[in-house]
CSV table of C-alpha atoms in Angstrom, one decimal:
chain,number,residue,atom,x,y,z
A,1,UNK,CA,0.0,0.0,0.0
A,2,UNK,CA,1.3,3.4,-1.1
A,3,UNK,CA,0.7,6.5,0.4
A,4,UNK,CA,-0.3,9.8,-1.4
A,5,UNK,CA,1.9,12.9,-0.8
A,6,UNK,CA,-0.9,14.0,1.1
A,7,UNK,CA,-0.9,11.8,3.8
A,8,UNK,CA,3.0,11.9,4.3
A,9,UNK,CA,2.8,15.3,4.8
A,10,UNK,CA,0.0,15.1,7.4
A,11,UNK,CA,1.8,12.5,9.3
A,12,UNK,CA,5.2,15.1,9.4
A,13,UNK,CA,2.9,17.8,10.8
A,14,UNK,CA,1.7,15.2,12.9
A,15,UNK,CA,4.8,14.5,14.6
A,16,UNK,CA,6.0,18.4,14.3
A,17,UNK,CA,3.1,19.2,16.6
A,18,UNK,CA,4.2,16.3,19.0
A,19,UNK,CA,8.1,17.2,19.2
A,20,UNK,CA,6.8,20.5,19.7
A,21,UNK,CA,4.7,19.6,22.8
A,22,UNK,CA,7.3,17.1,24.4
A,23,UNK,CA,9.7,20.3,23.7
A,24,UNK,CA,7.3,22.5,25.2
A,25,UNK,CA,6.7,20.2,28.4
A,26,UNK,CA,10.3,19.8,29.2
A,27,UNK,CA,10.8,23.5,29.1
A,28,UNK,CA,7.7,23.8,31.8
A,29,UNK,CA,9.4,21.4,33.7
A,30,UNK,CA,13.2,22.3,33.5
A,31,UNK,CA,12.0,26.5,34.0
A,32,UNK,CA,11.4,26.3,37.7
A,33,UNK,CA,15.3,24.7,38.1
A,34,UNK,CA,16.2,28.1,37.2
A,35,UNK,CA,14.0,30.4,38.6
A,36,UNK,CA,15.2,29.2,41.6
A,37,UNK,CA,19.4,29.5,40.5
A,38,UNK,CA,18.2,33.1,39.8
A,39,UNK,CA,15.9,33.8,43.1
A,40,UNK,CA,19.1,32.5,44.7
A,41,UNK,CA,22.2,34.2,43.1
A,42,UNK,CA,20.1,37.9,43.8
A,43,UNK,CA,19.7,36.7,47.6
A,44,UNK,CA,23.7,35.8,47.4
A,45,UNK,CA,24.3,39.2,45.8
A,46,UNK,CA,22.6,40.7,48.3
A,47,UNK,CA,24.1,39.3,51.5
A,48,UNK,CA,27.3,39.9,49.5
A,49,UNK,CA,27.2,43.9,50.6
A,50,UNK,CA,26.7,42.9,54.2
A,51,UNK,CA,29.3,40.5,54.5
A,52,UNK,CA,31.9,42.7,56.0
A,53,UNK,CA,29.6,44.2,58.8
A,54,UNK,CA,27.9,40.3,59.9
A,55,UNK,CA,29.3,37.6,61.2
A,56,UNK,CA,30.2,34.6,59.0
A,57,UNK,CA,27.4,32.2,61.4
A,58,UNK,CA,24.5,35.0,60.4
A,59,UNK,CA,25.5,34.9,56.9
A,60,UNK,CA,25.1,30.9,56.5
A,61,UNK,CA,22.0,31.3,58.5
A,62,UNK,CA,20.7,33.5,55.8
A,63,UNK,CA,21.8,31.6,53.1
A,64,UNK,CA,20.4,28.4,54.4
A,65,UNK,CA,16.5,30.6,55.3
A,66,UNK,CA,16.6,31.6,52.0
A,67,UNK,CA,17.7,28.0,50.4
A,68,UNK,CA,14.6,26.6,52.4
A,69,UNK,CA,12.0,29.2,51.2
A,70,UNK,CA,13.3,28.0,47.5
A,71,UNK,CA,12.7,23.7,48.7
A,72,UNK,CA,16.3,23.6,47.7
A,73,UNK,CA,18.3,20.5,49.7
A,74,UNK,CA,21.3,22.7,50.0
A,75,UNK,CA,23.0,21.7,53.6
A,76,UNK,CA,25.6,23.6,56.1
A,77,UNK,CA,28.1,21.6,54.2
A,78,UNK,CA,27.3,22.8,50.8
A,79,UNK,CA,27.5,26.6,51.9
A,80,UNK,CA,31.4,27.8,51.6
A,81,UNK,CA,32.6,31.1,53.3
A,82,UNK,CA,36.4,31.6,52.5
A,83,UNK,CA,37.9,34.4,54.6
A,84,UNK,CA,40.5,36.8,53.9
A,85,UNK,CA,43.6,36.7,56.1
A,86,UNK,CA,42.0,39.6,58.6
A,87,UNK,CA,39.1,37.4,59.0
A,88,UNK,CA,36.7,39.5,56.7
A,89,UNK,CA,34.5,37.2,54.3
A,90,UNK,CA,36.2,37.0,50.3
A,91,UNK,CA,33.7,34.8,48.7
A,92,UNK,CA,30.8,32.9,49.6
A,93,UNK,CA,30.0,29.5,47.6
A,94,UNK,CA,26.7,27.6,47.6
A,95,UNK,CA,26.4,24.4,45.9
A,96,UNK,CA,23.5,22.2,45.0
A,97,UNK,CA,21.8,19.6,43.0
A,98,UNK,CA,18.0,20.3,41.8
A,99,UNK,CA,16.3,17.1,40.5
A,100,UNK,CA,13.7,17.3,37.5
A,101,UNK,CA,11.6,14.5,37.0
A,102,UNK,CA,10.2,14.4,34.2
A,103,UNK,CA,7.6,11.2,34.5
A,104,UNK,CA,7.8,8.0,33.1
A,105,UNK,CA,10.8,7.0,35.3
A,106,UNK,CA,12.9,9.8,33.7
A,107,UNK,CA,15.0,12.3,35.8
A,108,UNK,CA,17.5,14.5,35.7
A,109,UNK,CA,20.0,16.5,38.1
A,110,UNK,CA,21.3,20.2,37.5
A,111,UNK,CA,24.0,20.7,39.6
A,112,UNK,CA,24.3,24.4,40.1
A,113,UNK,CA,27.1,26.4,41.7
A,114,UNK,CA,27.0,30.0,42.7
A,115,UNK,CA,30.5,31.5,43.6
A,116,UNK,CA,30.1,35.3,44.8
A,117,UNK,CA,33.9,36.0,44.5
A,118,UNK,CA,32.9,37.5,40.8
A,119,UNK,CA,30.6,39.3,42.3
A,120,UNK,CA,32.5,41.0,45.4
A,121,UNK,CA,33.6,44.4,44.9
A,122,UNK,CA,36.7,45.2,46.7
């Protein structure tokens, strides 16, 4: 059985319209792994202008408030304050891993890393 020109072309449109809506899923469900990078590198920037005038406990406090306002799993371990030699703060360094399922069984990680030493001004 052959198939007209026709009916090839409506099975391409077909499965267009489907990549475009598996596309368009996995952007809805990747979008919020970013949001939340973003929501959290402006709360880093932030406490980046006050870390010279609080101590380096109230700094990782904040940084671990704001990481569980997000429902990020970012621990004490995973928040990195290096120190100058006179004990002021240089850079701060926050690290997670934020998990995207996607259904079916099908996951994936994006580990992000926010280092504030770029964003320090001296």
């Amino acid at each position: 059985m052959k198939l007209s020109s026709k009916g090839s072309s409506s099975i391409t449109a077909l499965l267009y319209i489907l990549i475009g809506i598996l596309l368009a899923y996995a952007g809805l469900k990747t979008i919020p792994a970013y949001t939340t990078y973003y929501s959290m590198d402006d709360e880093l920037a932030q406490l980046i202008h006050t870390a010279n005038v609080n101590p380096a406990d109230v700094i990782q406090s904040d940084i671990m408030k704001k990481a569980q306002e997000l429902d990020l799993l970012v621990k004490a371990e995973d928040v990195t304050l290096i120190k100058n030699d006179d004990e002021s703060i240089k850079s701060v360094v926050v690290k997670w891993v934020y998990t995207v399922d996607y259904g079916y069984g099908f996951k994936r990680d994006f580990p992000f890393v926010i280092d504030s030493s770029k964003k320090m001004t001296k």
